[in-house]
mmCIF file of C-alpha atoms and ligand atoms in Angstrom:
data_model
loop_
_atom_site.group_PDB
_atom_site.id
_atom_site.type_symbol
_atom_site.label_atom_id
_atom_site.label_comp_id
_atom_site.label_asym_id
_atom_site.label_seq_id
_atom_site.Cartn_x
_atom_site.Cartn_y
_atom_site.Cartn_z
ATOM 1 C CA UNK A 98 40.434 29.932 1.347
ATOM 2 C CA UNK A 99 39.229 26.209 1.083
ATOM 3 C CA UNK A 100 37.639 25.061 -2.237
ATOM 4 C CA UNK A 101 34.383 23.354 -2.763
ATOM 5 C CA UNK A 102 32.493 21.011 -5.239
ATOM 6 C CA UNK A 103 29.236 19.486 -5.830
ATOM 7 C CA UNK A 104 27.397 16.844 -7.858
ATOM 8 C CA UNK A 105 24.655 18.038 -10.242
ATOM 9 C CA UNK A 106 22.136 16.435 -12.475
ATOM 10 C CA UNK A 107 23.178 16.863 -15.937
ATOM 11 C CA UNK A 108 20.338 15.323 -17.664
ATOM 12 C CA UNK A 109 17.418 13.029 -16.749
ATOM 13 C CA UNK A 110 17.720 9.111 -17.848
ATOM 14 C CA UNK A 111 14.090 9.730 -19.323
ATOM 15 C CA UNK A 112 11.107 7.879 -19.037
ATOM 16 C CA UNK A 113 11.736 4.178 -18.660
ATOM 17 C CA UNK A 114 15.570 4.947 -18.961
ATOM 18 C CA UNK A 115 18.187 3.422 -17.077
ATOM 19 C CA UNK A 116 20.531 5.928 -15.232
ATOM 20 C CA UNK A 117 23.936 6.089 -16.319
ATOM 21 C CA UNK A 118 27.028 7.939 -14.899
ATOM 22 C CA UNK A 119 26.580 10.760 -17.545
ATOM 23 C CA UNK A 120 23.582 11.643 -16.078
ATOM 24 C CA UNK A 121 25.504 13.295 -13.188
ATOM 25 C CA UNK A 122 28.081 16.140 -13.326
ATOM 26 C CA UNK A 123 30.703 17.419 -10.841
ATOM 27 C CA UNK A 124 31.945 20.966 -10.549
ATOM 28 C CA UNK A 125 33.411 23.525 -8.314
ATOM 29 C CA UNK A 126 31.123 25.719 -6.189
ATOM 30 C CA UNK A 127 31.683 28.431 -3.533
ATOM 31 C CA UNK A 128 33.150 27.603 -0.302
ATOM 32 C CA UNK A 129 30.233 28.698 2.070
ATOM 33 C CA UNK A 130 30.686 32.126 4.241
ATOM 34 C CA UNK A 131 31.060 31.940 8.026
ATOM 35 C CA UNK A 132 27.924 30.724 9.810
ATOM 36 C CA UNK A 133 25.504 33.538 10.838
ATOM 37 C CA UNK A 134 24.028 32.990 14.344
ATOM 38 C CA UNK A 135 22.256 29.631 14.709
ATOM 39 C CA UNK A 136 24.169 27.975 11.606
ATOM 40 C CA UNK A 137 26.820 25.683 11.311
ATOM 41 C CA UNK A 138 29.368 25.071 8.877
ATOM 42 C CA UNK A 139 29.689 21.155 8.004
ATOM 43 C CA UNK A 140 32.294 19.026 6.029
ATOM 44 C CA UNK A 141 30.767 16.241 4.595
ATOM 45 C CA UNK A 142 32.278 12.788 5.591
ATOM 46 C CA UNK A 143 30.172 10.046 4.046
ATOM 47 C CA UNK A 144 27.063 10.064 1.762
ATOM 48 C CA UNK A 145 24.150 7.230 1.444
ATOM 49 C CA UNK A 146 23.043 6.565 -2.164
ATOM 50 C CA UNK A 147 19.548 5.062 -2.224
ATOM 51 C CA UNK A 148 17.440 3.301 -4.759
ATOM 52 C CA UNK A 149 14.438 5.681 -3.883
ATOM 53 C CA UNK A 150 16.455 8.544 -5.274
ATOM 54 C CA UNK A 151 15.761 7.008 -8.723
ATOM 55 C CA UNK A 152 12.560 8.740 -8.954
ATOM 56 C CA UNK A 153 13.774 12.140 -8.135
ATOM 57 C CA UNK A 154 15.813 11.791 -11.623
ATOM 58 C CA UNK A 155 12.104 11.983 -13.276
ATOM 59 C CA UNK A 156 10.381 15.379 -13.939
ATOM 60 C CA UNK A 157 7.354 13.770 -12.006
ATOM 61 C CA UNK A 158 8.694 11.649 -8.799
ATOM 62 C CA UNK A 159 5.265 10.021 -8.499
ATOM 63 C CA UNK A 160 5.365 10.276 -4.782
ATOM 64 C CA UNK A 161 4.152 13.261 -2.878
ATOM 65 C CA UNK A 162 6.956 13.264 -0.274
ATOM 66 C CA UNK A 163 10.071 13.606 -2.880
ATOM 67 C CA UNK A 164 10.506 16.433 -5.316
ATOM 68 C CA UNK A 165 12.294 16.073 -8.640
ATOM 69 C CA UNK A 166 15.841 16.963 -8.938
ATOM 70 C CA UNK A 167 16.662 20.018 -10.986
ATOM 71 C CA UNK A 168 18.782 19.963 -14.015
ATOM 72 C CA UNK A 169 22.245 21.602 -13.558
ATOM 73 C CA UNK A 170 21.541 22.339 -9.722
ATOM 74 C CA UNK A 171 23.172 20.600 -6.680
ATOM 75 C CA UNK A 172 21.475 17.548 -5.869
ATOM 76 C CA UNK A 173 20.247 16.504 -2.318
ATOM 77 C CA UNK A 174 20.144 12.833 -1.044
ATOM 78 C CA UNK A 175 18.998 11.144 1.856
ATOM 79 C CA UNK A 176 21.671 10.345 4.935
ATOM 80 C CA UNK A 177 25.049 12.003 5.339
ATOM 81 C CA UNK A 178 27.399 12.095 7.922
ATOM 82 C CA UNK A 179 29.844 15.181 8.581
ATOM 83 C CA UNK A 180 31.992 17.279 10.913
ATOM 84 C CA UNK A 181 31.261 20.663 12.247
ATOM 85 C CA UNK A 182 33.875 22.905 11.055
ATOM 86 C CA UNK A 183 32.595 26.142 12.468
ATOM 87 C CA UNK A 184 29.569 26.718 14.779
ATOM 88 C CA UNK A 185 27.327 29.625 15.410
ATOM 89 C CA UNK A 186 24.773 27.525 17.250
ATOM 90 C CA UNK A 187 25.583 26.696 20.966
ATOM 91 C CA UNK A 188 24.280 23.178 20.636
ATOM 92 C CA UNK A 189 27.268 22.339 18.210
ATOM 93 C CA UNK A 190 30.868 22.530 18.728
ATOM 94 C CA UNK A 191 33.706 22.624 16.256
ATOM 95 C CA UNK A 192 34.750 18.786 15.603
ATOM 96 C CA UNK A 193 31.357 17.331 16.495
ATOM 97 C CA UNK A 194 30.316 14.505 14.292
ATOM 98 C CA UNK A 195 26.819 15.029 12.809
ATOM 99 C CA UNK A 196 24.381 13.094 10.654
ATOM 100 C CA UNK A 197 21.090 13.381 9.212
ATOM 101 C CA UNK A 198 18.711 10.813 7.423
ATOM 102 C CA UNK A 199 17.117 13.317 5.114
ATOM 103 C CA UNK A 200 18.208 16.128 2.737
ATOM 104 C CA UNK A 201 22.042 15.961 2.871
ATOM 105 C CA UNK A 202 23.299 17.632 0.040
ATOM 106 C CA UNK A 203 25.949 16.139 -2.228
ATOM 107 C CA UNK A 204 28.646 18.964 -1.861
ATOM 108 C CA UNK A 205 31.947 19.124 0.191
ATOM 109 C CA UNK A 206 31.041 21.737 2.428
ATOM 110 C CA UNK A 207 27.595 23.478 3.378
ATOM 111 C CA UNK A 208 26.008 25.605 6.028
ATOM 112 C CA UNK A 209 22.856 24.447 7.893
ATOM 113 C CA UNK A 210 20.626 25.682 10.452
ATOM 114 C CA UNK A 211 18.778 23.209 12.898
ATOM 115 C CA UNK A 212 15.516 22.473 11.762
ATOM 116 C CA UNK A 213 12.552 19.984 12.104
ATOM 117 C CA UNK A 214 12.343 18.672 8.739
ATOM 118 C CA UNK A 215 16.035 17.442 8.263
ATOM 119 C CA UNK A 216 17.326 17.432 12.214
ATOM 120 C CA UNK A 217 20.935 17.103 12.299
ATOM 121 C CA UNK A 218 21.845 14.677 15.451
ATOM 122 C CA UNK A 219 25.340 14.748 17.075
ATOM 123 C CA UNK A 220 27.097 11.250 16.616
ATOM 124 C CA UNK A 221 28.275 9.797 19.730
ATOM 125 C CA UNK A 222 31.907 8.488 18.666
ATOM 126 C CA UNK A 223 32.363 6.339 21.548
ATOM 127 C CA UNK A 224 29.000 4.757 21.160
ATOM 128 C CA UNK A 225 29.821 3.676 17.572
ATOM 129 C CA UNK A 226 33.410 2.153 18.480
ATOM 130 C CA UNK A 227 34.925 4.579 15.872
ATOM 131 C CA UNK A 228 32.513 3.376 12.877
ATOM 132 C CA UNK A 229 31.101 6.918 11.626
ATOM 133 C CA UNK A 230 29.078 5.034 9.107
ATOM 134 C CA UNK A 231 26.600 3.084 11.147
ATOM 135 C CA UNK A 232 24.227 5.861 11.272
ATOM 136 C CA UNK A 233 23.704 5.365 7.497
ATOM 137 C CA UNK A 234 23.525 1.701 7.840
ATOM 138 C CA UNK A 235 21.951 -0.452 10.626
ATOM 139 C CA UNK A 236 21.808 2.565 12.914
ATOM 140 C CA UNK A 237 19.834 4.708 10.742
ATOM 141 C CA UNK A 238 16.888 4.524 8.068
ATOM 142 C CA UNK A 239 18.076 1.138 6.675
ATOM 143 C CA UNK A 240 18.129 -0.515 10.026
ATOM 144 C CA UNK A 241 14.903 1.107 10.862
ATOM 145 C CA UNK A 242 13.289 -0.013 7.727
ATOM 146 C CA UNK A 243 14.304 -3.738 8.099
ATOM 147 C CA UNK A 244 13.506 -3.943 11.679
ATOM 148 C CA UNK A 245 10.030 -2.203 11.630
ATOM 149 C CA UNK A 246 9.169 -4.017 8.264
ATOM 150 C CA UNK A 247 9.751 -7.387 10.030
ATOM 151 C CA UNK A 248 8.110 -6.486 13.350
ATOM 152 C CA UNK A 249 5.210 -4.699 11.815
ATOM 153 C CA UNK A 250 4.394 -6.632 8.697
ATOM 154 C CA UNK A 251 6.144 -9.842 9.123
ATOM 155 C CA UNK A 252 3.738 -11.805 11.396
ATOM 156 C CA UNK A 253 6.872 -13.795 12.521
ATOM 157 C CA UNK A 254 5.765 -16.115 15.647
ATOM 158 C CA UNK A 255 8.484 -17.921 17.345
ATOM 159 C CA UNK A 256 8.265 -21.803 17.585
ATOM 160 C CA UNK A 257 5.909 -21.746 14.433
ATOM 161 C CA UNK A 258 8.779 -23.191 12.148
ATOM 162 C CA UNK A 259 8.073 -20.537 9.807
ATOM 163 C CA UNK A 260 10.070 -20.010 6.296
ATOM 164 C CA UNK A 261 11.404 -16.478 5.485
ATOM 165 C CA UNK A 262 12.275 -15.358 1.848
ATOM 166 C CA UNK A 263 14.180 -12.299 1.266
ATOM 167 C CA UNK A 264 14.569 -10.318 -2.342
ATOM 168 C CA UNK A 265 17.397 -8.322 -2.865
ATOM 169 C CA UNK A 266 18.668 -10.197 0.042
ATOM 170 C CA UNK A 267 22.438 -8.938 0.056
ATOM 171 C CA UNK A 268 21.765 -5.209 -0.039
ATOM 172 C CA UNK A 269 21.571 -2.909 2.765
ATOM 173 C CA UNK A 270 17.829 -3.823 4.025
ATOM 174 C CA UNK A 271 17.824 -7.283 2.869
ATOM 175 C CA UNK A 272 20.947 -8.256 4.499
ATOM 176 C CA UNK A 273 19.715 -7.037 7.872
ATOM 177 C CA UNK A 274 16.150 -8.075 7.146
ATOM 178 C CA UNK A 275 17.018 -11.723 6.917
ATOM 179 C CA UNK A 276 18.934 -11.741 10.056
ATOM 180 C CA UNK A 277 16.055 -9.966 11.924
ATOM 181 C CA UNK A 278 13.896 -12.766 10.533
ATOM 182 C CA UNK A 279 16.070 -15.555 12.023
ATOM 183 C CA UNK A 280 16.391 -13.605 15.321
ATOM 184 C CA UNK A 281 12.481 -13.254 15.484
ATOM 185 C CA UNK A 282 12.222 -16.929 15.315
ATOM 186 C CA UNK A 283 12.094 -18.012 11.545
ATOM 187 C CA UNK A 284 13.605 -21.625 11.240
ATOM 188 C CA UNK A 285 14.349 -21.056 7.868
ATOM 189 C CA UNK A 286 15.811 -18.192 5.902
ATOM 190 C CA UNK A 287 16.423 -18.146 2.345
ATOM 191 C CA UNK A 288 17.898 -15.231 0.172
ATOM 192 C CA UNK A 289 17.544 -14.304 -3.483
ATOM 193 C CA UNK A 290 20.117 -11.989 -4.977
ATOM 194 C CA UNK A 291 22.262 -11.293 -7.961
ATOM 195 C CA UNK A 292 25.535 -13.067 -7.863
ATOM 196 C CA UNK A 293 27.348 -16.081 -6.565
ATOM 197 C CA UNK A 294 29.438 -13.895 -4.350
ATOM 198 C CA UNK A 295 26.439 -12.405 -2.679
ATOM 199 C CA UNK A 296 24.874 -15.930 -2.258
ATOM 200 C CA UNK A 297 28.210 -16.829 -0.326
ATOM 201 C CA UNK A 298 28.123 -13.787 1.759
ATOM 202 C CA UNK A 299 24.460 -14.574 2.962
ATOM 203 C CA UNK A 300 25.136 -18.272 3.750
ATOM 204 C CA UNK A 301 28.836 -18.191 5.001
ATOM 205 C CA UNK A 302 28.826 -14.767 6.600
ATOM 206 C CA UNK A 303 25.034 -13.995 7.671
ATOM 207 C CA UNK A 304 23.738 -17.734 8.572
ATOM 208 C CA UNK A 305 21.119 -17.737 5.832
ATOM 209 C CA UNK A 306 19.892 -21.229 5.457
ATOM 210 C CA UNK A 307 20.363 -20.981 1.610
ATOM 211 C CA UNK A 308 20.731 -18.204 -1.260
ATOM 212 C CA UNK A 309 19.314 -18.331 -5.064
ATOM 213 C CA UNK A 310 21.201 -16.361 -7.672
ATOM 214 C CA UNK A 311 18.235 -15.171 -9.799
ATOM 215 C CA UNK A 312 20.618 -14.289 -12.734
ATOM 216 C CA UNK A 313 21.776 -17.819 -13.033
ATOM 217 C CA UNK A 314 19.374 -20.171 -11.468
ATOM 218 C CA UNK A 315 15.452 -21.346 -11.837
ATOM 219 C CA UNK A 316 14.183 -19.373 -9.099
ATOM 220 C CA UNK A 317 10.592 -21.196 -9.170
ATOM 221 C CA UNK A 318 12.530 -24.769 -9.197
ATOM 222 C CA UNK A 319 15.237 -23.759 -6.497
ATOM 223 C CA UNK A 320 12.333 -22.046 -4.229
ATOM 224 C CA UNK A 321 10.173 -25.162 -3.957
ATOM 225 C CA UNK A 322 13.274 -27.379 -3.407
ATOM 226 C CA UNK A 323 14.729 -25.183 -0.653
ATOM 227 C CA UNK A 324 11.152 -24.275 1.075
ATOM 228 C CA UNK A 325 9.391 -27.735 0.887
ATOM 229 C CA UNK A 326 6.781 -26.159 3.688
ATOM 230 C CA UNK A 327 6.021 -23.096 1.661
ATOM 231 C CA UNK A 328 6.976 -19.602 2.496
ATOM 232 C CA UNK A 329 5.318 -17.754 5.452
ATOM 233 C CA UNK A 330 7.100 -14.378 5.061
ATOM 234 C CA UNK A 331 8.463 -12.625 2.268
ATOM 235 C CA UNK A 332 10.449 -9.488 2.681
ATOM 236 C CA UNK A 333 10.043 -8.004 -0.714
ATOM 237 C CA UNK A 334 12.788 -5.489 -1.990
ATOM 238 C CA UNK A 335 12.358 -5.943 -5.682
ATOM 239 C CA UNK A 336 8.890 -6.749 -6.963
ATOM 240 C CA UNK A 337 8.357 -7.872 -10.604
ATOM 241 C CA UNK A 338 8.954 -11.705 -11.707
ATOM 242 C CA UNK A 339 10.997 -12.688 -8.871
ATOM 243 C CA UNK A 340 8.238 -11.701 -6.204
ATOM 244 C CA UNK A 341 5.564 -13.319 -8.517
ATOM 245 C CA UNK A 342 7.363 -16.346 -8.185
ATOM 246 C CA UNK A 343 7.700 -16.199 -4.591
ATOM 247 C CA UNK A 344 3.926 -15.267 -3.877
ATOM 248 C CA UNK A 345 2.903 -18.457 -5.783
ATOM 249 C CA UNK A 346 4.640 -20.310 -3.139
ATOM 250 C CA UNK A 347 3.473 -18.710 -0.158
ATOM 251 C CA UNK A 348 1.249 -20.479 2.201
ATOM 252 C CA UNK A 349 -2.347 -19.592 3.677
ATOM 253 C CA UNK A 350 -2.348 -16.615 5.921
ATOM 254 C CA UNK A 351 1.103 -15.645 5.314
ATOM 255 C CA UNK A 352 2.657 -12.103 4.999
ATOM 256 C CA UNK A 353 4.451 -10.134 2.274
ATOM 257 C CA UNK A 354 6.513 -7.078 3.851
ATOM 258 C CA UNK A 355 6.030 -4.688 0.778
ATOM 259 C CA UNK A 356 9.425 -2.979 1.257
ATOM 260 C CA UNK A 357 10.483 -1.762 -2.203
ATOM 261 C CA UNK A 358 10.093 -2.615 -5.761
ATOM 262 C CA UNK A 359 13.401 -1.894 -7.549
ATOM 263 C CA UNK A 360 12.925 -4.042 -10.390
ATOM 264 C CA UNK A 361 10.400 -1.364 -11.841
ATOM 265 C CA UNK A 362 12.213 1.758 -10.582
ATOM 266 C CA UNK A 363 13.455 2.688 -14.154
ATOM 267 C CA UNK A 364 9.882 2.346 -15.561
ATOM 268 C CA UNK A 365 7.179 4.821 -15.833
ATOM 269 C CA UNK A 366 4.624 2.969 -13.128
ATOM 270 C CA UNK A 367 2.933 4.070 -9.860
ATOM 271 C CA UNK A 368 4.093 2.872 -6.759
ATOM 272 C CA UNK A 369 3.294 0.210 -5.782
ATOM 273 C CA UNK A 370 3.376 -1.021 -9.268
ATOM 274 C CA UNK A 371 0.368 -2.958 -10.539
ATOM 275 C CA UNK A 372 0.435 -6.753 -10.005
ATOM 276 C CA UNK A 373 -0.718 -9.478 -12.600
ATOM 277 C CA UNK A 374 -4.237 -10.507 -11.883
ATOM 278 C CA UNK A 375 -3.228 -14.062 -11.206
ATOM 279 C CA UNK A 376 -1.027 -12.745 -8.110
ATOM 280 C CA UNK A 377 -4.116 -10.539 -6.988
ATOM 281 C CA UNK A 378 -6.066 -13.713 -7.114
ATOM 282 C CA UNK A 379 -3.842 -15.759 -5.127
ATOM 283 C CA UNK A 380 -3.321 -13.158 -2.540
ATOM 284 C CA UNK A 381 -6.976 -13.106 -2.037
ATOM 285 C CA UNK A 382 -7.232 -16.866 -2.230
ATOM 286 C CA UNK A 383 -4.790 -17.721 0.356
ATOM 287 C CA UNK A 384 -5.550 -14.642 2.354
ATOM 288 C CA UNK A 385 -1.850 -13.428 1.997
ATOM 289 C CA UNK A 386 -1.491 -9.866 3.575
ATOM 290 C CA UNK A 387 0.706 -7.298 1.191
ATOM 291 C CA UNK A 388 0.174 -3.921 2.243
ATOM 292 C CA UNK A 389 2.492 -0.908 1.710
ATOM 293 C CA UNK A 390 5.216 -0.548 4.213
ATOM 294 C CA UNK A 391 6.632 3.077 4.525
ATOM 295 C CA UNK A 392 9.178 3.386 7.195
ATOM 296 C CA UNK A 393 8.414 6.910 7.806
ATOM 297 C CA UNK A 394 4.774 6.171 8.741
ATOM 298 C CA UNK A 395 6.545 4.586 12.218
ATOM 299 C CA UNK A 396 8.489 7.821 13.378
ATOM 300 C CA UNK A 397 7.165 7.163 16.929
ATOM 301 C CA UNK A 398 8.714 3.494 17.090
ATOM 302 C CA UNK A 399 12.049 5.057 15.881
ATOM 303 C CA UNK A 400 13.718 5.661 19.512
ATOM 304 C CA UNK A 401 12.849 2.222 20.898
ATOM 305 C CA UNK A 402 13.652 0.377 17.596
ATOM 306 C CA UNK A 403 17.196 2.181 17.409
ATOM 307 C CA UNK A 404 17.995 1.073 20.913
ATOM 308 C CA UNK A 405 17.202 -2.448 20.198
ATOM 309 C CA UNK A 406 19.039 -2.457 16.892
ATOM 310 C CA UNK A 407 22.109 -0.792 18.736
ATOM 311 C CA UNK A 408 21.838 -3.829 21.211
ATOM 312 C CA UNK A 409 22.033 -6.239 18.506
ATOM 313 C CA UNK A 410 25.148 -4.973 16.903
ATOM 314 C CA UNK A 411 27.039 -4.323 20.004
ATOM 315 C CA UNK A 412 26.300 -7.831 21.124
ATOM 316 C CA UNK A 413 27.573 -9.238 17.588
ATOM 317 C CA UNK A 414 23.970 -10.756 16.937
ATOM 318 C CA UNK A 415 23.758 -8.441 13.886
ATOM 319 C CA UNK A 416 26.158 -7.981 11.238
ATOM 320 C CA UNK A 417 26.657 -5.190 9.030
ATOM 321 C CA UNK A 418 28.338 -4.607 5.747
ATOM 322 C CA UNK A 419 28.744 -1.812 3.437
ATOM 323 C CA UNK A 420 30.501 -1.131 0.049
ATOM 324 C CA UNK A 421 32.264 2.078 -0.121
ATOM 325 C CA UNK A 422 33.132 4.088 -3.267
ATOM 326 C CA UNK A 423 36.170 6.940 -2.870
ATOM 327 C CA UNK A 424 35.259 10.441 -3.477
ATOM 328 C CA UNK A 425 32.389 12.878 -4.062
ATOM 329 C CA UNK A 426 33.238 13.211 -7.737
ATOM 330 C CA UNK A 427 31.940 9.444 -7.912
ATOM 331 C CA UNK A 428 28.612 9.630 -6.134
ATOM 332 C CA UNK A 429 26.910 9.414 -9.193
ATOM 333 C CA UNK A 430 28.784 6.411 -10.293
ATOM 334 C CA UNK A 431 27.817 5.021 -6.829
ATOM 335 C CA UNK A 432 24.178 5.611 -7.550
ATOM 336 C CA UNK A 433 24.076 3.727 -10.786
ATOM 337 C CA UNK A 434 26.726 0.829 -9.416
ATOM 338 C CA UNK A 435 24.198 0.287 -6.678
ATOM 339 C CA UNK A 436 21.227 0.247 -8.931
ATOM 340 C CA UNK A 437 22.938 -2.491 -10.997
ATOM 341 C CA UNK A 438 24.078 -4.564 -8.043
ATOM 342 C CA UNK A 439 27.369 -3.553 -7.621
ATOM 343 C CA UNK A 440 26.903 -3.272 -3.852
ATOM 344 C CA UNK A 441 27.224 -5.980 -0.779
ATOM 345 C CA UNK A 442 25.293 -4.035 1.916
ATOM 346 C CA UNK A 443 24.797 -0.565 2.162
ATOM 347 C CA UNK A 444 26.244 1.622 -0.551
ATOM 348 C CA UNK A 445 28.053 4.351 0.664
ATOM 349 C CA UNK A 446 30.532 7.168 -0.617
ATOM 350 C CA UNK A 447 33.527 8.285 1.434
ATOM 351 C CA UNK A 448 33.850 12.099 0.809
ATOM 352 C CA UNK A 449 36.359 12.873 3.302
ATOM 353 C CA UNK A 450 38.111 12.052 6.725
ATOM 354 C CA UNK A 451 37.240 13.980 9.878
HETATM 355 P P1 NDP B 673 20.222 -2.333 -1.956
HETATM 356 O O1 NDP B 673 21.494 -2.138 -0.878
HETATM 357 O O2 NDP B 673 19.178 -3.494 -1.700
HETATM 358 O O3 NDP B 673 20.625 -2.025 -3.413
HETATM 359 C C1 NDP B 673 19.579 -2.399 -4.305
HETATM 360 C C2 NDP B 673 20.086 -3.812 -4.879
HETATM 361 O O4 NDP B 673 18.686 -4.009 -5.750
HETATM 362 C C3 NDP B 673 21.146 -3.767 -5.812
HETATM 363 O O5 NDP B 673 22.335 -4.245 -5.106
HETATM 364 C C4 NDP B 673 20.826 -5.117 -6.699
HETATM 365 O O6 NDP B 673 20.900 -6.325 -6.068
HETATM 366 C C5 NDP B 673 19.171 -5.155 -6.492
HETATM 367 N N1 NDP B 673 18.450 -5.231 -7.775
HETATM 368 C C6 NDP B 673 18.628 -3.994 -8.558
HETATM 369 N N2 NDP B 673 17.838 -4.205 -9.740
HETATM 370 C C7 NDP B 673 17.152 -5.419 -9.398
HETATM 371 C C8 NDP B 673 16.345 -6.051 -10.247
HETATM 372 N N3 NDP B 673 15.894 -5.792 -11.502
HETATM 373 N N4 NDP B 673 15.759 -7.406 -9.847
HETATM 374 C C9 NDP B 673 16.221 -7.677 -8.594
HETATM 375 N N5 NDP B 673 17.018 -6.973 -7.624
HETATM 376 C C10 NDP B 673 17.604 -5.886 -8.296
HETATM 377 O O7 NDP B 673 19.243 -1.062 -1.566
HETATM 378 P P2 NDP B 673 18.525 -0.595 -0.247
HETATM 379 O O8 NDP B 673 18.483 -1.989 0.670
HETATM 380 O O9 NDP B 673 18.717 0.688 0.076
HETATM 381 O O10 NDP B 673 16.812 -0.731 -0.550
HETATM 382 C C11 NDP B 673 16.106 -2.222 -0.812
HETATM 383 C C12 NDP B 673 14.803 -1.621 -1.117
HETATM 384 O O11 NDP B 673 14.257 -1.105 -0.020
HETATM 385 C C13 NDP B 673 14.604 -0.735 -2.184
HETATM 386 O O12 NDP B 673 13.429 -1.421 -2.935
HETATM 387 C C14 NDP B 673 14.224 0.481 -1.663
HETATM 388 O O13 NDP B 673 13.617 1.302 -2.464
HETATM 389 C C15 NDP B 673 13.363 0.153 -0.568
HETATM 390 N N6 NDP B 673 13.348 0.692 0.648
HETATM 391 C C16 NDP B 673 12.092 1.087 1.435
HETATM 392 C C17 NDP B 673 11.935 1.843 2.387
HETATM 393 C C18 NDP B 673 10.406 1.992 2.885
HETATM 394 O O14 NDP B 673 10.269 2.728 4.000
HETATM 395 N N7 NDP B 673 9.618 1.040 2.533
HETATM 396 C C19 NDP B 673 13.087 2.568 2.890
HETATM 397 C C20 NDP B 673 14.230 2.097 2.342
HETATM 398 C C21 NDP B 673 14.276 1.508 1.338
HETATM 399 P P3 NDP B 673 21.160 -7.954 -6.846
HETATM 400 O O15 NDP B 673 22.774 -7.918 -7.240
HETATM 401 O O16 NDP B 673 20.664 -8.797 -5.984
HETATM 402 O O17 NDP B 673 20.589 -7.629 -8.225
#
């Protein structure tokens, strides 16, 4: 008999509270019985931890498409990769690698029936070159968010000498979005992030023209020095003061890609959070577009976008980085670390090998 364990929520961080490791617990739980017809038994291999899960720690998530986590109950994240251990569904065979972008439980083993809400997709191992985590990074929701955000809201035109700024630039979405901005035609790409190591990663490994450490540098001064012709495209992952500073340096008819606002995720404010009146006025005066971007609103474009992302990765034009924490028991720790900037690229948890 195999053993099983899962991650639970022990207590909420509280309104405006910062999540800490002791919000999470880890305990043994029953190993699932053999699958009934139509079901498969899955072993979790990798888990994704994502900023948007922060709102599930509150009693009220503030968004209609996410429900709150319950105290003492097993937690459900977004993406995961696993292996079929037993199958009573003719679509799947023992040993298959599967992934899903939504509703993957933070547990070692679980049973699942194929369904429309959280569909399981078989992973073609040969296509991934043995890299089983790609569906949780560039060939999944992260890649799609960056790609569709840039394409749909960026207003990038080749040969127009545009300057792009990315906040949260060394994270999962930011690191891909900046590279895509360049591939789409921006002549200058500047990242904003929280450490010198991250700045170096952006300029030396990903080909950003420059990077600003917002924790140690004057963002306003550095931005105006680095973007002498103003900012045309802003991929915004963070919101707050950093974004106000960028918007104040944006050109007429420029575009904000409103991807996320992590700087306020610990605060009890609606999403997207209110912005100062002076920034509202600037957006209007300069005709800067800033409308909410939600990747789930573009499902019909996923398949085509995924093909293009796969080509870019296989041809070496798009680089992908991840930060991996070991062990299911450390999933809460990985989440807290990511919220505090501990990751470069996508934060993952390695639970088991196939
Ligand atoms: P990241 O990999 O970027 O990880 C989060 C990063 O945010 C940290 O590494 C940290 O980096 C930075 N950060 C944390 N707190 C602050 C702060 N107060 N100010 C500035 N930076 C901060 O996460 P993802 O790439 O998964 O997500 C990025 C954003 O995209 C999030 O806002 C997320 O909600 C959003 N998102 C939106 C989607 C959509 O459909 N619109 C879909 C998926 C994600 P640092 O060291 O630089 O501070």
